[in-house]
Short mmCIF file of C-alpha atoms in Angstrom, two decimals:
data_model
loop_
_atom_site.label_atom_id
_atom_site.label_comp_id
_atom_site.label_asym_id
_atom_site.label_seq_id
_atom_site.Cartn_x
_atom_site.Cartn_y
_atom_site.Cartn_z
CA MET A 1 63.92 252.12 233.25
CA LEU A 2 67.20 253.01 234.89
CA ILE A 3 70.41 253.11 232.84
CA VAL A 4 73.53 252.61 234.97
CA LEU A 5 76.67 254.03 233.37
CA PRO A 6 80.26 253.22 234.24
CA PRO A 7 82.15 256.05 235.95
CA SER A 8 85.25 257.61 234.45
CA GLU A 9 88.71 258.03 235.92
CA THR A 10 88.71 261.61 234.58
CA LYS A 11 86.45 264.05 236.39
CA ALA A 12 85.76 267.75 236.21
CA HIS A 13 87.24 269.74 239.08
CA GLY A 14 85.46 272.34 241.14
CA GLY A 15 81.73 272.81 241.49
CA SER A 16 79.18 275.45 242.40
CA HIS A 17 77.13 273.51 244.94
CA PRO A 18 77.62 273.04 248.71
CA PRO A 19 79.80 270.25 250.11
CA LEU A 20 78.71 266.62 250.09
CA ASN A 21 75.52 265.76 251.93
CA LEU A 22 75.19 261.99 252.07
CA ASP A 23 71.56 262.23 253.11
CA SER A 24 70.75 263.91 249.80
CA LEU A 25 72.19 261.09 247.66
CA SER A 26 69.97 258.53 245.98
CA PHE A 27 69.94 254.92 247.17
CA PRO A 28 70.11 255.85 250.89
CA SER A 29 70.65 252.23 251.91
CA LEU A 30 74.22 252.64 250.63
CA ASN A 31 74.90 255.17 253.39
CA SER A 32 75.76 252.20 255.61
CA GLN A 33 79.02 251.92 253.61
CA ARG A 34 79.64 255.40 252.20
CA PRO A 35 80.91 257.19 255.37
CA GLU A 36 83.43 254.44 256.11
CA LEU A 37 84.79 254.49 252.56
CA ILE A 38 85.10 258.27 252.61
CA ALA A 39 86.97 258.16 255.93
CA ARG A 40 89.33 255.41 254.71
CA LEU A 41 90.08 257.28 251.48
CA GLU A 42 90.75 260.53 253.33
CA ASP A 43 93.05 258.68 255.75
CA LEU A 44 94.95 257.09 252.87
CA CYS A 45 95.52 260.46 251.24
CA SER A 46 97.00 262.02 254.36
CA ASP A 47 100.23 260.49 252.96
CA LEU A 48 100.15 261.46 249.28
CA ASP A 49 103.13 259.33 248.22
CA THR A 50 101.49 256.21 249.63
CA ALA A 51 98.12 257.26 248.24
CA MET A 52 99.45 257.62 244.69
CA ARG A 53 100.95 254.15 244.87
CA VAL A 54 97.76 252.58 246.21
CA LEU A 55 95.57 254.48 243.74
CA GLY A 56 97.90 253.63 240.86
CA ILE A 57 98.47 257.20 239.67
CA SER A 58 101.60 259.04 238.58
CA GLU A 59 103.23 262.16 239.99
CA LYS A 60 101.54 264.37 237.41
CA LEU A 61 98.19 263.25 238.85
CA ARG A 62 99.09 264.20 242.43
CA PRO A 63 96.20 266.72 242.52
CA GLU A 64 93.83 263.76 242.03
CA ALA A 65 95.03 262.26 245.32
CA GLU A 66 95.01 265.67 246.99
CA SER A 67 91.31 266.06 246.15
CA ASN A 68 90.58 262.99 248.30
CA ARG A 69 91.67 264.97 251.37
CA SER A 70 88.60 267.20 251.22
CA LEU A 71 85.77 264.91 250.17
CA ARG A 72 83.44 266.32 252.82
CA THR A 73 84.34 270.00 252.40
CA SER A 74 84.96 270.58 248.68
CA PRO A 75 82.23 271.90 246.36
CA THR A 76 80.00 269.49 244.50
CA MET A 77 78.33 269.24 241.10
CA PRO A 78 75.78 266.85 239.54
CA ALA A 79 77.25 263.42 238.81
CA LEU A 80 76.63 263.68 235.05
CA GLN A 81 78.70 266.87 234.99
CA ARG A 82 81.40 265.51 237.30
CA TYR A 83 82.32 262.51 235.14
CA THR A 84 84.07 263.25 231.86
CA GLY A 85 85.59 261.31 228.97
CA VAL A 86 84.54 259.47 225.83
CA LEU A 87 81.26 257.98 227.07
CA PHE A 88 80.10 261.22 228.67
CA ASP A 89 81.06 263.23 225.58
CA ALA A 90 78.84 260.95 223.48
CA LEU A 91 76.03 261.18 226.04
CA ASP A 92 76.21 265.01 225.98
CA ALA A 93 74.36 265.36 229.27
CA PRO A 94 74.03 269.19 229.18
CA SER A 95 71.77 268.91 226.13
CA LEU A 96 69.46 266.32 227.72
CA PRO A 97 66.10 267.36 229.21
CA PRO A 98 65.35 266.66 232.91
CA SER A 99 63.20 263.66 231.96
CA ALA A 100 66.26 261.99 230.41
CA TRP A 101 68.42 262.71 233.47
CA GLN A 102 65.88 260.84 235.60
CA ARG A 103 66.66 257.65 233.68
CA LEU A 104 70.42 257.82 234.25
CA ALA A 105 72.70 256.74 237.08
CA VAL A 106 76.44 256.11 237.45
CA GLY A 107 78.26 253.29 239.21
CA SER A 108 80.94 254.43 241.66
CA ALA A 109 83.59 252.73 243.77
CA LEU A 110 83.18 255.43 246.43
CA PHE A 111 79.40 255.97 246.43
CA GLY A 112 78.18 252.62 245.06
CA VAL A 113 75.75 254.15 242.59
CA VAL A 114 74.40 257.68 242.24
CA ARG A 115 71.66 259.18 240.12
CA ALA A 116 72.49 261.70 237.42
CA GLY A 117 71.62 264.76 239.47
CA ASP A 118 73.20 263.68 242.76
CA LEU A 119 75.72 266.27 243.94
CA ILE A 120 79.16 264.73 244.45
CA PRO A 121 82.70 266.07 244.99
CA HIS A 122 85.75 265.41 242.89
CA TYR A 123 87.40 262.15 243.99
CA ARG A 124 89.77 259.46 242.80
CA LEU A 125 88.99 255.80 243.57
CA SER A 126 88.71 252.85 241.21
CA ALA A 127 86.85 249.56 241.50
CA GLY A 128 90.14 247.66 241.67
CA THR A 129 91.59 249.66 244.57
CA LYS A 130 92.10 248.11 247.99
CA LEU A 131 91.73 250.24 251.11
CA ALA A 132 92.83 249.41 254.63
CA GLY A 133 90.14 247.88 256.82
CA PRO A 134 89.57 248.21 260.59
CA ASN A 135 92.20 245.55 261.31
CA GLY A 136 94.75 247.16 259.00
CA ARG A 137 94.39 244.54 256.27
CA ASP A 138 93.58 245.70 252.75
CA VAL A 139 89.99 245.13 251.64
CA THR A 140 88.74 245.12 248.05
CA MET A 141 85.89 247.35 246.92
CA LYS A 142 83.91 244.22 246.05
CA ALA A 143 84.23 242.93 249.62
CA ARG A 144 83.41 246.34 251.11
CA TRP A 145 80.20 246.72 249.13
CA GLY A 146 79.11 243.10 249.57
CA THR A 147 75.48 242.79 248.45
CA ALA A 148 74.57 246.44 249.14
CA ILE A 149 74.65 247.68 245.54
CA THR A 150 72.79 244.63 244.26
CA GLU A 151 70.07 245.15 246.85
CA ALA A 152 69.87 248.90 246.19
CA LEU A 153 69.20 248.31 242.48
CA ALA A 154 67.01 245.23 242.84
CA SER A 155 63.75 247.17 242.91
CA GLU A 156 64.23 248.74 239.48
CA ASN A 157 61.63 247.40 237.04
CA LEU A 158 63.99 247.53 234.05
CA LEU A 159 67.71 248.01 234.59
CA VAL A 160 70.12 248.57 231.71
CA ASP A 161 73.57 247.91 233.14
CA LEU A 162 76.27 249.54 231.02
CA ARG A 163 78.93 249.35 233.73
CA SER A 164 82.28 247.80 232.87
CA GLY A 165 83.10 244.37 234.27
CA ALA A 166 85.02 245.71 237.26
CA TYR A 167 82.09 247.86 238.36
CA GLN A 168 79.51 245.15 237.72
CA GLN A 169 81.54 243.02 240.13
CA LEU A 170 80.79 245.54 242.88
CA GLY A 171 77.11 244.66 242.64
CA ARG A 172 75.68 242.45 239.94
CA VAL A 173 71.93 242.67 239.43
CA PRO A 174 70.16 239.46 238.36
CA GLY A 175 67.94 240.09 235.36
CA ALA A 176 69.62 243.36 234.38
CA VAL A 177 69.98 244.00 230.66
CA THR A 178 73.64 244.12 229.63
CA VAL A 179 75.13 245.26 226.33
CA ARG A 180 78.03 244.11 224.16
CA VAL A 181 79.50 246.18 221.31
CA VAL A 182 80.92 244.28 218.34
CA SER A 183 82.11 245.10 214.86
CA THR A 184 81.72 242.98 211.74
CA GLN A 185 85.01 242.02 210.12
CA PRO A 186 85.59 241.75 206.34
CA ASP A 187 85.33 237.95 206.58
CA GLY A 188 81.97 238.24 208.33
CA SER A 189 83.25 237.37 211.79
CA ARG A 190 82.50 239.49 214.86
CA LYS A 191 85.05 241.26 217.04
CA VAL A 192 84.36 242.88 220.40
CA VAL A 193 84.93 246.62 220.19
CA SER A 194 87.34 247.86 222.83
CA HIS A 195 88.68 251.28 221.80
CA PHE A 196 85.32 252.85 220.91
CA ASN A 197 83.22 250.78 223.30
CA LYS A 198 82.58 253.72 225.60
CA HIS A 199 81.61 255.99 222.73
CA TYR A 200 78.93 253.62 221.46
CA LYS A 201 77.61 253.00 224.96
CA GLY A 202 77.34 256.75 225.45
CA GLU A 203 75.34 257.01 222.22
CA LEU A 204 73.14 254.10 223.31
CA ALA A 205 72.50 255.65 226.72
CA ARG A 206 71.49 258.91 225.07
CA VAL A 207 69.03 257.16 222.73
CA LEU A 208 67.42 255.27 225.61
CA ALA A 209 67.31 258.27 227.93
CA LEU A 210 65.51 260.28 225.25
CA ALA A 211 62.93 257.59 224.48
CA PRO A 212 59.51 259.30 224.27
CA GLU A 213 57.77 256.47 226.10
CA GLU A 214 58.91 254.40 229.06
CA PRO A 215 60.24 251.00 227.90
CA GLU A 216 59.05 248.03 229.93
CA SER A 217 60.91 245.12 228.33
CA VAL A 218 63.95 244.08 226.34
CA ASP A 219 61.80 244.11 223.21
CA ASP A 220 60.89 247.74 223.90
CA ILE A 221 64.59 248.61 224.19
CA LEU A 222 65.30 246.87 220.88
CA ALA A 223 62.54 248.82 219.16
CA ILE A 224 63.77 252.17 220.54
CA VAL A 225 67.38 251.55 219.54
CA ARG A 226 66.56 250.29 216.06
CA ALA A 227 64.20 253.20 215.44
CA ALA A 228 67.14 255.51 216.21
CA GLY A 229 69.15 253.87 213.43
CA MET A 230 71.47 251.74 215.56
CA GLU A 231 71.90 248.05 214.75
CA MET A 232 71.14 245.88 217.76
CA GLU A 233 70.63 242.15 218.20
CA HIS A 234 68.94 240.19 220.97
CA THR A 235 71.80 237.86 221.88
CA SER A 236 70.18 236.08 224.84
CA ALA A 237 67.43 236.70 227.41
CA THR A 238 69.10 239.74 228.98
CA VAL A 239 72.06 240.40 226.67
CA LEU A 240 71.85 242.84 223.76
CA THR A 241 74.54 243.36 221.15
CA VAL A 242 75.20 246.64 219.36
CA VAL A 243 76.76 246.01 215.94
CA VAL A 244 78.92 248.80 214.51
#
C-alpha cells in the first residue's frame, strides 16, 4: 500500500542534507519533467516581483520566492520533514517507525510525487500555478505533467490517494482509493468537512501507515481504520468516507 498525501504551502526552511540530486528521488520516470520545471521556476524567480505575482504570494512571503532561486544548491531534508501544517502535525512523522515511512508519499507540483524519505529543497509552487513554456506561453501544471504522474503510480498494488482535488488533477490514478471526510449534523444530514479535513486525513494516514500487516484491499483498509476507533463507511467501490 502507498498513501499519497497532499503537499502543504508551508514548508520548513533549511536542511542538513546535500543539495538536490534528482537521480536519488523515487519515481525516476518523472525526471523527464522535473529538470525543466526546476529551470522554469528558477527563471521566473530571477524577477521576484513578477514571481510573487505569478505564485500568488504577498510581500511578507518574499523569502518563499527567493528560495526558488537556489533549488539545485540549497540544503535538503526528507519530504515528510519539509512539509508542515495541519495534516503533517496530525501525522506526526518524527514519531513514526521506518516501516511506516515506506508507506507514505507526497504529491508535488514541482516533483510530481516523492516518497517520504526523498531529500528535497525548500520551494514554492502550487498545482494551480502556470509557468512559461518554451514558446513563452503560460502552461498549467496539469499540462506539463500530462500522464507522467498517473503512469508513475500505476504499478502500486493498493494506492490510497489523499491528495486534494487540484493535485489529483495533476495525475489521477484509476482504481485508487479516495477518501471523503463528513460530519453528521443535528438533523442527521451529512456535511463535508472543510476546515478540519486535513487534520482527519493526517490522522487517517497515520493509522494506515502504522498498520501491523500490509492491507491488500479496500476491506482491509476499512478493518484497520475501524479497529483504530475511527468511523469509516464504504461509499462506493473505491471511495471511503470518514465520519466525524
